[in-house]
PDB file of C-alpha atoms in Angstrom:
ATOM      1  CA  UNK O   1     -12.187  14.891-162.790  1.00  0.00           C
ATOM      2  CA  UNK O   2     -14.958  12.385-162.115  1.00  0.00           C
ATOM      3  CA  UNK O   3     -18.146  13.016-161.319  1.00  0.00           C
ATOM      4  CA  UNK O   4     -21.050  10.123-160.681  1.00  0.00           C
ATOM      5  CA  UNK O   5     -24.519  10.098-161.810  1.00  0.00           C
ATOM      6  CA  UNK O   6     -25.740  13.094-159.433  1.00  0.00           C
ATOM      7  CA  UNK O   7     -22.920  15.366-160.160  1.00  0.00           C
ATOM      8  CA  UNK O   8     -21.393  14.802-156.834  1.00  0.00           C
ATOM      9  CA  UNK O   9     -17.401  14.227-157.502  1.00  0.00           C
ATOM     10  CA  UNK O  10     -16.269  11.077-156.360  1.00  0.00           C
ATOM     11  CA  UNK O  11     -15.826   9.959-153.287  1.00  0.00           C
ATOM     12  CA  UNK O  12     -18.003  11.999-151.533  1.00  0.00           C
ATOM     13  CA  UNK O  13     -21.476  11.725-150.067  1.00  0.00           C
ATOM     14  CA  UNK O  14     -24.648  13.695-150.217  1.00  0.00           C
ATOM     15  CA  UNK O  15     -26.236  13.639-146.236  1.00  0.00           C
ATOM     16  CA  UNK O  16     -30.493  14.024-146.807  1.00  0.00           C
ATOM     17  CA  UNK O  17     -31.140  17.561-146.721  1.00  0.00           C
ATOM     18  CA  UNK O  18     -32.041  19.201-143.377  1.00  0.00           C
ATOM     19  CA  UNK O  19     -35.215  20.836-143.319  1.00  0.00           C
ATOM     20  CA  UNK O  20     -34.160  23.558-140.496  1.00  0.00           C
ATOM     21  CA  UNK O  21     -31.043  22.896-138.438  1.00  0.00           C
ATOM     22  CA  UNK O  22     -28.715  25.016-136.116  1.00  0.00           C
ATOM     23  CA  UNK O  23     -26.100  25.160-137.413  1.00  0.00           C
ATOM     24  CA  UNK O  24     -24.589  22.623-141.087  1.00  0.00           C
ATOM     25  CA  UNK O  25     -21.729  22.704-139.059  1.00  0.00           C
ATOM     26  CA  UNK O  26     -22.022  21.897-135.242  1.00  0.00           C
ATOM     27  CA  UNK O  27     -24.243  18.761-136.459  1.00  0.00           C
ATOM     28  CA  UNK O  28     -20.903  17.503-138.574  1.00  0.00           C
ATOM     29  CA  UNK O  29     -18.921  18.956-135.115  1.00  0.00           C
ATOM     30  CA  UNK O  30     -21.300  16.156-133.247  1.00  0.00           C
ATOM     31  CA  UNK O  31     -21.848  13.526-135.685  1.00  0.00           C
ATOM     32  CA  UNK O  32     -18.376  13.546-137.124  1.00  0.00           C
ATOM     33  CA  UNK O  33     -16.903   9.965-136.126  1.00  0.00           C
ATOM     34  CA  UNK O  34     -20.005   8.817-138.290  1.00  0.00           C
ATOM     35  CA  UNK O  35     -19.580  10.597-141.258  1.00  0.00           C
ATOM     36  CA  UNK O  36     -17.831   9.256-144.242  1.00  0.00           C
ATOM     37  CA  UNK O  37     -14.912  11.902-145.350  1.00  0.00           C
ATOM     38  CA  UNK O  38     -15.826  14.387-147.745  1.00  0.00           C
ATOM     39  CA  UNK O  39     -19.652  14.710-146.403  1.00  0.00           C
ATOM     40  CA  UNK O  40     -21.515  16.795-147.375  1.00  0.00           C
ATOM     41  CA  UNK O  41     -24.137  18.357-145.422  1.00  0.00           C
ATOM     42  CA  UNK O  42     -26.989  21.162-146.609  1.00  0.00           C
ATOM     43  CA  UNK O  43     -30.203  22.032-144.654  1.00  0.00           C
ATOM     44  CA  UNK O  44     -32.675  24.469-146.086  1.00  0.00           C
ATOM     45  CA  UNK O  45     -32.433  27.248-142.760  1.00  0.00           C
ATOM     46  CA  UNK O  46     -30.302  27.435-139.824  1.00  0.00           C
ATOM     47  CA  UNK O  47     -31.591  29.056-137.214  1.00  0.00           C
ATOM     48  CA  UNK O  48     -28.111  29.468-135.455  1.00  0.00           C
ATOM     49  CA  UNK O  49     -26.007  29.805-138.786  1.00  0.00           C
ATOM     50  CA  UNK O  50     -22.682  31.360-137.246  1.00  0.00           C
ATOM     51  CA  UNK O  51     -19.950  33.372-138.574  1.00  0.00           C
ATOM     52  CA  UNK O  52     -16.308  33.443-137.752  1.00  0.00           C
ATOM     53  CA  UNK O  53     -15.423  35.225-134.433  1.00  0.00           C
ATOM     54  CA  UNK O  54     -19.240  34.546-133.094  1.00  0.00           C
ATOM     55  CA  UNK O  55     -20.721  36.226-135.279  1.00  0.00           C
ATOM     56  CA  UNK O  56     -24.510  34.895-135.503  1.00  0.00           C
ATOM     57  CA  UNK O  57     -25.115  34.456-139.901  1.00  0.00           C
ATOM     58  CA  UNK O  58     -28.638  35.118-141.520  1.00  0.00           C
ATOM     59  CA  UNK O  59     -30.042  32.325-142.613  1.00  0.00           C
ATOM     60  CA  UNK O  60     -33.572  32.766-144.034  1.00  0.00           C
ATOM     61  CA  UNK O  61     -35.381  29.591-145.054  1.00  0.00           C
ATOM     62  CA  UNK O  62     -35.129  28.886-148.507  1.00  0.00           C
ATOM     63  CA  UNK O  63     -33.186  32.165-149.129  1.00  0.00           C
ATOM     64  CA  UNK O  64     -29.909  30.606-148.720  1.00  0.00           C
ATOM     65  CA  UNK O  65     -27.269  28.013-149.943  1.00  0.00           C
ATOM     66  CA  UNK O  66     -26.342  26.935-146.119  1.00  0.00           C
ATOM     67  CA  UNK O  67     -23.746  23.663-146.710  1.00  0.00           C
ATOM     68  CA  UNK O  68     -20.463  21.932-144.881  1.00  0.00           C
ATOM     69  CA  UNK O  69     -18.249  20.189-146.005  1.00  0.00           C
ATOM     70  CA  UNK O  70     -16.544  17.254-143.606  1.00  0.00           C
ATOM     71  CA  UNK O  71     -12.799  16.491-144.456  1.00  0.00           C
ATOM     72  CA  UNK O  72     -11.294  14.147-142.534  1.00  0.00           C
ATOM     73  CA  UNK O  73      -7.745  14.311-143.495  1.00  0.00           C
ATOM     74  CA  UNK O  74      -5.286  15.175-141.279  1.00  0.00           C
ATOM     75  CA  UNK O  75      -4.057  19.293-141.757  1.00  0.00           C
ATOM     76  CA  UNK O  76      -0.643  20.436-141.141  1.00  0.00           C
ATOM     77  CA  UNK O  77      -0.833  24.411-140.497  1.00  0.00           C
ATOM     78  CA  UNK O  78       0.142  25.226-143.707  1.00  0.00           C
ATOM     79  CA  UNK O  79      -2.461  23.218-145.576  1.00  0.00           C
ATOM     80  CA  UNK O  80      -5.600  24.231-143.487  1.00  0.00           C
ATOM     81  CA  UNK O  81      -3.911  27.827-144.160  1.00  0.00           C
ATOM     82  CA  UNK O  82      -4.109  26.408-147.614  1.00  0.00           C
ATOM     83  CA  UNK O  83      -8.018  25.111-147.249  1.00  0.00           C
ATOM     84  CA  UNK O  84      -9.362  28.196-145.558  1.00  0.00           C
ATOM     85  CA  UNK O  85      -8.258  30.364-148.739  1.00  0.00           C
ATOM     86  CA  UNK O  86      -8.727  27.855-151.565  1.00  0.00           C
ATOM     87  CA  UNK O  87     -12.617  27.632-150.440  1.00  0.00           C
ATOM     88  CA  UNK O  88     -13.017  30.928-151.423  1.00  0.00           C
ATOM     89  CA  UNK O  89     -11.130  30.759-154.661  1.00  0.00           C
ATOM     90  CA  UNK O  90     -13.670  27.866-155.274  1.00  0.00           C
ATOM     91  CA  UNK O  91     -16.943  29.828-154.634  1.00  0.00           C
ATOM     92  CA  UNK O  92     -16.099  32.669-156.395  1.00  0.00           C
ATOM     93  CA  UNK O  93     -15.691  30.519-159.349  1.00  0.00           C
ATOM     94  CA  UNK O  94     -18.876  28.749-158.378  1.00  0.00           C
ATOM     95  CA  UNK O  95     -20.549  31.793-158.252  1.00  0.00           C
ATOM     96  CA  UNK O  96     -19.396  33.381-161.891  1.00  0.00           C
ATOM     97  CA  UNK O  97     -19.941  29.583-163.229  1.00  0.00           C
ATOM     98  CA  UNK O  98     -23.741  29.254-162.259  1.00  0.00           C
ATOM     99  CA  UNK O  99     -24.492  33.180-162.734  1.00  0.00           C
ATOM    100  CA  UNK O 100     -22.008  34.952-164.191  1.00  0.00           C
ATOM    101  CA  UNK O 101     -22.101  36.982-161.621  1.00  0.00           C
ATOM    102  CA  UNK O 102     -17.613  38.319-160.891  1.00  0.00           C
ATOM    103  CA  UNK O 103     -16.862  38.269-157.433  1.00  0.00           C
ATOM    104  CA  UNK O 104     -13.717  39.643-155.480  1.00  0.00           C
ATOM    105  CA  UNK O 105     -12.593  37.824-151.659  1.00  0.00           C
ATOM    106  CA  UNK O 106     -12.303  39.819-148.572  1.00  0.00           C
ATOM    107  CA  UNK O 107      -9.156  38.000-146.621  1.00  0.00           C
ATOM    108  CA  UNK O 108      -9.665  36.003-145.150  1.00  0.00           C
ATOM    109  CA  UNK O 109     -13.340  33.654-147.423  1.00  0.00           C
ATOM    110  CA  UNK O 110     -15.952  36.259-147.491  1.00  0.00           C
ATOM    111  CA  UNK O 111     -16.974  37.150-150.926  1.00  0.00           C
ATOM    112  CA  UNK O 112     -18.454  40.680-151.724  1.00  0.00           C
ATOM    113  CA  UNK O 113     -20.040  41.978-154.736  1.00  0.00           C
ATOM    114  CA  UNK O 114     -19.641  46.015-155.210  1.00  0.00           C
ATOM    115  CA  UNK O 115     -19.140  46.250-151.894  1.00  0.00           C
ATOM    116  CA  UNK O 116     -21.993  44.212-150.914  1.00  0.00           C
ATOM    117  CA  UNK O 117     -21.259  40.915-148.334  1.00  0.00           C
ATOM    118  CA  UNK O 118     -22.732  38.023-150.577  1.00  0.00           C
ATOM    119  CA  UNK O 119     -21.248  35.033-148.603  1.00  0.00           C
ATOM    120  CA  UNK O 120     -18.958  33.935-146.339  1.00  0.00           C
ATOM    121  CA  UNK O 121     -17.003  30.954-145.075  1.00  0.00           C
ATOM    122  CA  UNK O 122     -16.299  29.184-141.675  1.00  0.00           C
ATOM    123  CA  UNK O 123     -13.419  26.824-141.227  1.00  0.00           C
ATOM    124  CA  UNK O 124     -13.247  25.301-137.859  1.00  0.00           C
ATOM    125  CA  UNK O 125     -10.577  22.408-136.948  1.00  0.00           C
ATOM    126  CA  UNK O 126     -11.430  19.040-134.800  1.00  0.00           C
ATOM    127  CA  UNK O 127      -7.705  18.402-132.290  1.00  0.00           C
ATOM    128  CA  UNK O 128      -6.707  16.343-130.701  1.00  0.00           C
ATOM    129  CA  UNK O 129      -3.645  16.841-128.415  1.00  0.00           C
ATOM    130  CA  UNK O 130      -1.309  16.013-131.131  1.00  0.00           C
ATOM    131  CA  UNK O 131      -2.961  16.934-133.774  1.00  0.00           C
ATOM    132  CA  UNK O 132      -5.859  18.333-136.609  1.00  0.00           C
ATOM    133  CA  UNK O 133      -7.796  15.170-137.401  1.00  0.00           C
ATOM    134  CA  UNK O 134     -11.176  16.492-139.651  1.00  0.00           C
ATOM    135  CA  UNK O 135     -11.512  19.503-140.969  1.00  0.00           C
ATOM    136  CA  UNK O 136     -15.383  21.408-141.645  1.00  0.00           C
ATOM    137  CA  UNK O 137     -15.801  24.066-144.051  1.00  0.00           C
ATOM    138  CA  UNK O 138     -19.247  26.132-144.512  1.00  0.00           C
ATOM    139  CA  UNK O 139     -20.492  27.631-146.759  1.00  0.00           C
ATOM    140  CA  UNK O 140     -23.597  30.437-145.800  1.00  0.00           C
ATOM    141  CA  UNK O 141     -24.269  32.482-149.877  1.00  0.00           C
ATOM    142  CA  UNK O 142     -27.393  34.986-149.710  1.00  0.00           C
ATOM    143  CA  UNK O 143     -28.657  33.628-152.987  1.00  0.00           C
ATOM    144  CA  UNK O 144     -31.844  35.427-153.119  1.00  0.00           C
ATOM    145  CA  UNK O 145     -32.965  38.582-152.709  1.00  0.00           C
ATOM    146  CA  UNK O 146     -34.624  39.184-149.116  1.00  0.00           C
ATOM    147  CA  UNK O 147     -34.587  41.563-146.133  1.00  0.00           C
ATOM    148  CA  UNK O 148     -31.612  41.099-143.914  1.00  0.00           C
ATOM    149  CA  UNK O 149     -31.605  42.398-139.799  1.00  0.00           C
ATOM    150  CA  UNK O 150     -29.533  45.411-139.144  1.00  0.00           C
ATOM    151  CA  UNK O 151     -26.390  44.353-139.554  1.00  0.00           C
ATOM    152  CA  UNK O 152     -23.542  47.070-137.912  1.00  0.00           C
ATOM    153  CA  UNK O 153     -20.285  47.174-140.031  1.00  0.00           C
ATOM    154  CA  UNK O 154     -21.618  44.762-142.105  1.00  0.00           C
ATOM    155  CA  UNK O 155     -24.149  45.482-145.702  1.00  0.00           C
ATOM    156  CA  UNK O 156     -25.286  42.217-146.612  1.00  0.00           C
ATOM    157  CA  UNK O 157     -26.404  41.327-149.721  1.00  0.00           C
ATOM    158  CA  UNK O 158     -27.662  38.759-152.683  1.00  0.00           C
ATOM    159  CA  UNK O 159     -26.688  36.928-155.901  1.00  0.00           C
ATOM    160  CA  UNK O 160     -30.067  37.280-157.203  1.00  0.00           C
ATOM    161  CA  UNK O 161     -29.161  41.608-156.462  1.00  0.00           C
ATOM    162  CA  UNK O 162     -26.228  42.018-158.059  1.00  0.00           C
ATOM    163  CA  UNK O 163     -26.766  38.403-161.314  1.00  0.00           C
ATOM    164  CA  UNK O 164     -27.286  39.077-164.940  1.00  0.00           C
ATOM    165  CA  UNK O 165     -29.160  35.436-164.645  1.00  0.00           C
ATOM    166  CA  UNK O 166     -31.323  34.134-161.958  1.00  0.00           C
ATOM    167  CA  UNK O 167     -29.497  32.221-159.846  1.00  0.00           C
ATOM    168  CA  UNK O 168     -30.258  28.270-159.683  1.00  0.00           C
ATOM    169  CA  UNK O 169     -29.158  27.005-155.802  1.00  0.00           C
ATOM    170  CA  UNK O 170     -28.583  23.607-158.102  1.00  0.00           C
ATOM    171  CA  UNK O 171     -26.495  24.856-160.212  1.00  0.00           C
ATOM    172  CA  UNK O 172     -24.608  26.447-157.712  1.00  0.00           C
ATOM    173  CA  UNK O 173     -24.348  23.722-155.402  1.00  0.00           C
ATOM    174  CA  UNK O 174     -23.668  21.724-158.124  1.00  0.00           C
ATOM    175  CA  UNK O 175     -20.540  23.904-159.269  1.00  0.00           C
ATOM    176  CA  UNK O 176     -19.261  24.956-155.514  1.00  0.00           C
ATOM    177  CA  UNK O 177     -18.433  21.156-154.999  1.00  0.00           C
ATOM    178  CA  UNK O 178     -16.971  20.320-158.445  1.00  0.00           C
ATOM    179  CA  UNK O 179     -14.958  23.543-157.637  1.00  0.00           C
ATOM    180  CA  UNK O 180     -13.757  22.048-154.205  1.00  0.00           C
ATOM    181  CA  UNK O 181     -12.488  19.199-155.308  1.00  0.00           C
ATOM    182  CA  UNK O 182     -10.756  20.942-157.357  1.00  0.00           C
ATOM    183  CA  UNK O 183      -9.034  23.312-155.360  1.00  0.00           C
ATOM    184  CA  UNK O 184      -8.154  20.039-151.989  1.00  0.00           C
ATOM    185  CA  UNK O 185      -6.790  18.208-155.112  1.00  0.00           C
ATOM    186  CA  UNK O 186      -4.474  21.325-156.142  1.00  0.00           C
ATOM    187  CA  UNK O 187      -3.393  22.958-152.967  1.00  0.00           C
ATOM    188  CA  UNK O 188      -0.026  22.590-153.482  1.00  0.00           C
ATOM    189  CA  UNK O 189      -0.299  24.152-157.206  1.00  0.00           C
ATOM    190  CA  UNK O 190       1.015  27.882-156.734  1.00  0.00           C
ATOM    191  CA  UNK O 191      -1.490  29.115-159.738  1.00  0.00           C
ATOM    192  CA  UNK O 192      -4.027  28.375-157.542  1.00  0.00           C
ATOM    193  CA  UNK O 193      -2.972  31.272-154.936  1.00  0.00           C
ATOM    194  CA  UNK O 194      -2.348  33.449-158.303  1.00  0.00           C
ATOM    195  CA  UNK O 195      -5.821  32.711-158.925  1.00  0.00           C
ATOM    196  CA  UNK O 196      -6.470  33.907-155.368  1.00  0.00           C
ATOM    197  CA  UNK O 197      -4.466  37.193-155.166  1.00  0.00           C
ATOM    198  CA  UNK O 198      -6.401  38.108-158.173  1.00  0.00           C
ATOM    199  CA  UNK O 199     -10.015  38.048-156.809  1.00  0.00           C
ATOM    200  CA  UNK O 200      -9.170  39.953-153.663  1.00  0.00           C
ATOM    201  CA  UNK O 201     -10.329  43.652-152.618  1.00  0.00           C
ATOM    202  CA  UNK O 202      -8.003  43.534-150.218  1.00  0.00           C
ATOM    203  CA  UNK O 203      -3.676  43.743-150.877  1.00  0.00           C
ATOM    204  CA  UNK O 204      -2.694  47.627-151.664  1.00  0.00           C
ATOM    205  CA  UNK O 205      -6.185  48.372-150.139  1.00  0.00           C
ATOM    206  CA  UNK O 206      -6.132  50.839-146.354  1.00  0.00           C
ATOM    207  CA  UNK O 207      -7.366  48.403-143.826  1.00  0.00           C
ATOM    208  CA  UNK O 208      -8.265  48.677-140.081  1.00  0.00           C
ATOM    209  CA  UNK O 209      -7.371  44.832-138.533  1.00  0.00           C
ATOM    210  CA  UNK O 210      -9.605  44.043-135.485  1.00  0.00           C
ATOM    211  CA  UNK O 211      -6.873  42.050-133.046  1.00  0.00           C
ATOM    212  CA  UNK O 212      -8.316  41.245-129.433  1.00  0.00           C
ATOM    213  CA  UNK O 213      -5.476  43.964-127.734  1.00  0.00           C
ATOM    214  CA  UNK O 214      -7.347  46.703-130.567  1.00  0.00           C
ATOM    215  CA  UNK O 215      -7.856  48.488-133.577  1.00  0.00           C
ATOM    216  CA  UNK O 216      -5.277  50.107-135.505  1.00  0.00           C
ATOM    217  CA  UNK O 217      -4.466  51.167-138.953  1.00  0.00           C
ATOM    218  CA  UNK O 218      -2.365  48.719-141.815  1.00  0.00           C
ATOM    219  CA  UNK O 219      -1.626  49.349-145.727  1.00  0.00           C
ATOM    220  CA  UNK O 220      -2.542  45.369-147.096  1.00  0.00           C
ATOM    221  CA  UNK O 221       0.140  44.537-149.379  1.00  0.00           C
ATOM    222  CA  UNK O 222       0.034  41.124-150.300  1.00  0.00           C
ATOM    223  CA  UNK O 223      -1.175  37.472-149.713  1.00  0.00           C
ATOM    224  CA  UNK O 224       1.693  34.929-149.633  1.00  0.00           C
ATOM    225  CA  UNK O 225       1.980  31.366-150.485  1.00  0.00           C
ATOM    226  CA  UNK O 226       0.014  29.868-146.942  1.00  0.00           C
ATOM    227  CA  UNK O 227      -3.005  32.168-147.708  1.00  0.00           C
ATOM    228  CA  UNK O 228      -1.147  35.157-144.904  1.00  0.00           C
ATOM    229  CA  UNK O 229      -2.310  38.904-145.324  1.00  0.00           C
ATOM    230  CA  UNK O 230       1.457  40.843-145.709  1.00  0.00           C
ATOM    231  CA  UNK O 231       0.672  43.984-143.889  1.00  0.00           C
ATOM    232  CA  UNK O 232       2.544  47.838-143.343  1.00  0.00           C
ATOM    233  CA  UNK O 233       2.195  49.594-140.446  1.00  0.00           C
ATOM    234  CA  UNK O 234       4.562  52.714-140.631  1.00  0.00           C
ATOM    235  CA  UNK O 235       7.683  50.835-141.237  1.00  0.00           C
ATOM    236  CA  UNK O 236       7.057  47.951-140.048  1.00  0.00           C
ATOM    237  CA  UNK O 237       5.715  44.645-141.610  1.00  0.00           C
ATOM    238  CA  UNK O 238       4.311  41.431-140.847  1.00  0.00           C
ATOM    239  CA  UNK O 239       2.009  38.963-141.672  1.00  0.00           C
ATOM    240  CA  UNK O 240      -1.389  38.198-140.448  1.00  0.00           C
ATOM    241  CA  UNK O 241      -2.122  33.995-139.921  1.00  0.00           C
ATOM    242  CA  UNK O 242      -5.917  34.819-139.610  1.00  0.00           C
ATOM    243  CA  UNK O 243      -8.257  37.190-137.667  1.00  0.00           C
ATOM    244  CA  UNK O 244     -10.320  40.199-138.626  1.00  0.00           C
ATOM    245  CA  UNK O 245     -10.151  43.418-141.557  1.00  0.00           C
ATOM    246  CA  UNK O 246     -11.526  46.258-142.556  1.00  0.00           C
ATOM    247  CA  UNK O 247     -11.389  48.033-146.075  1.00  0.00           C
ATOM    248  CA  UNK O 248     -12.202  51.509-145.910  1.00  0.00           C
ATOM    249  CA  UNK O 249     -10.785  54.701-145.780  1.00  0.00           C
ATOM    250  CA  UNK O 250      -8.679  55.806-143.040  1.00  0.00           C
ATOM    251  CA  UNK O 251     -10.845  59.312-142.651  1.00  0.00           C
ATOM    252  CA  UNK O 252     -13.674  57.111-142.441  1.00  0.00           C
ATOM    253  CA  UNK O 253     -13.347  55.449-139.799  1.00  0.00           C
TER     254      UNK O 253
END
């Protein structure tokens, strides 16, 4: 992969770093028309950081990496699923590369270390009636130690809490952009989904699946080539394309 003098992958554009934004994803959604494909936006803090399912993502100033990427290529549903999964693989590899910390991926694309969530990824499609015109990938990474607000059902942690080496924001950003560029170039390479599965902390675990109509017990058996989670509920098996799951012993619910 070629990079420019600043270490950015060729063809990528780094927008000026924002001191404070409500959300880097929201800003890119609002300004997508005027931004180039593969534009990257970073904010020092977010005042209304968002996670999946409307959750708040705590985004204290200079304590985490709040970075969003705009992809303007048209994407099929299968490609969107792979991008969502492999964005987590890119971050997992970037954390290992930049500070030597081994993390695991909780399906679909949260990063965990020793039971603590250190990062979340929010992928949002910009659609017309006919097709998906663009995709925004938002990375929220807890980099430095901090006091987190109470999070019901979640144990947040930071890279610095576990890393064998002090984390560097610059090294993490550079590694993440190179890794996400590599993953996007290899969406159809089965070795990348194999690597994603190898990083999973979900496979062969009892889980709770949370859906709009309720919560139910299941067992996570595998993740397929499209990033779908194969679960077993009693004698029935089915695939989840998206959704919310919790990994815990069934008896502790």
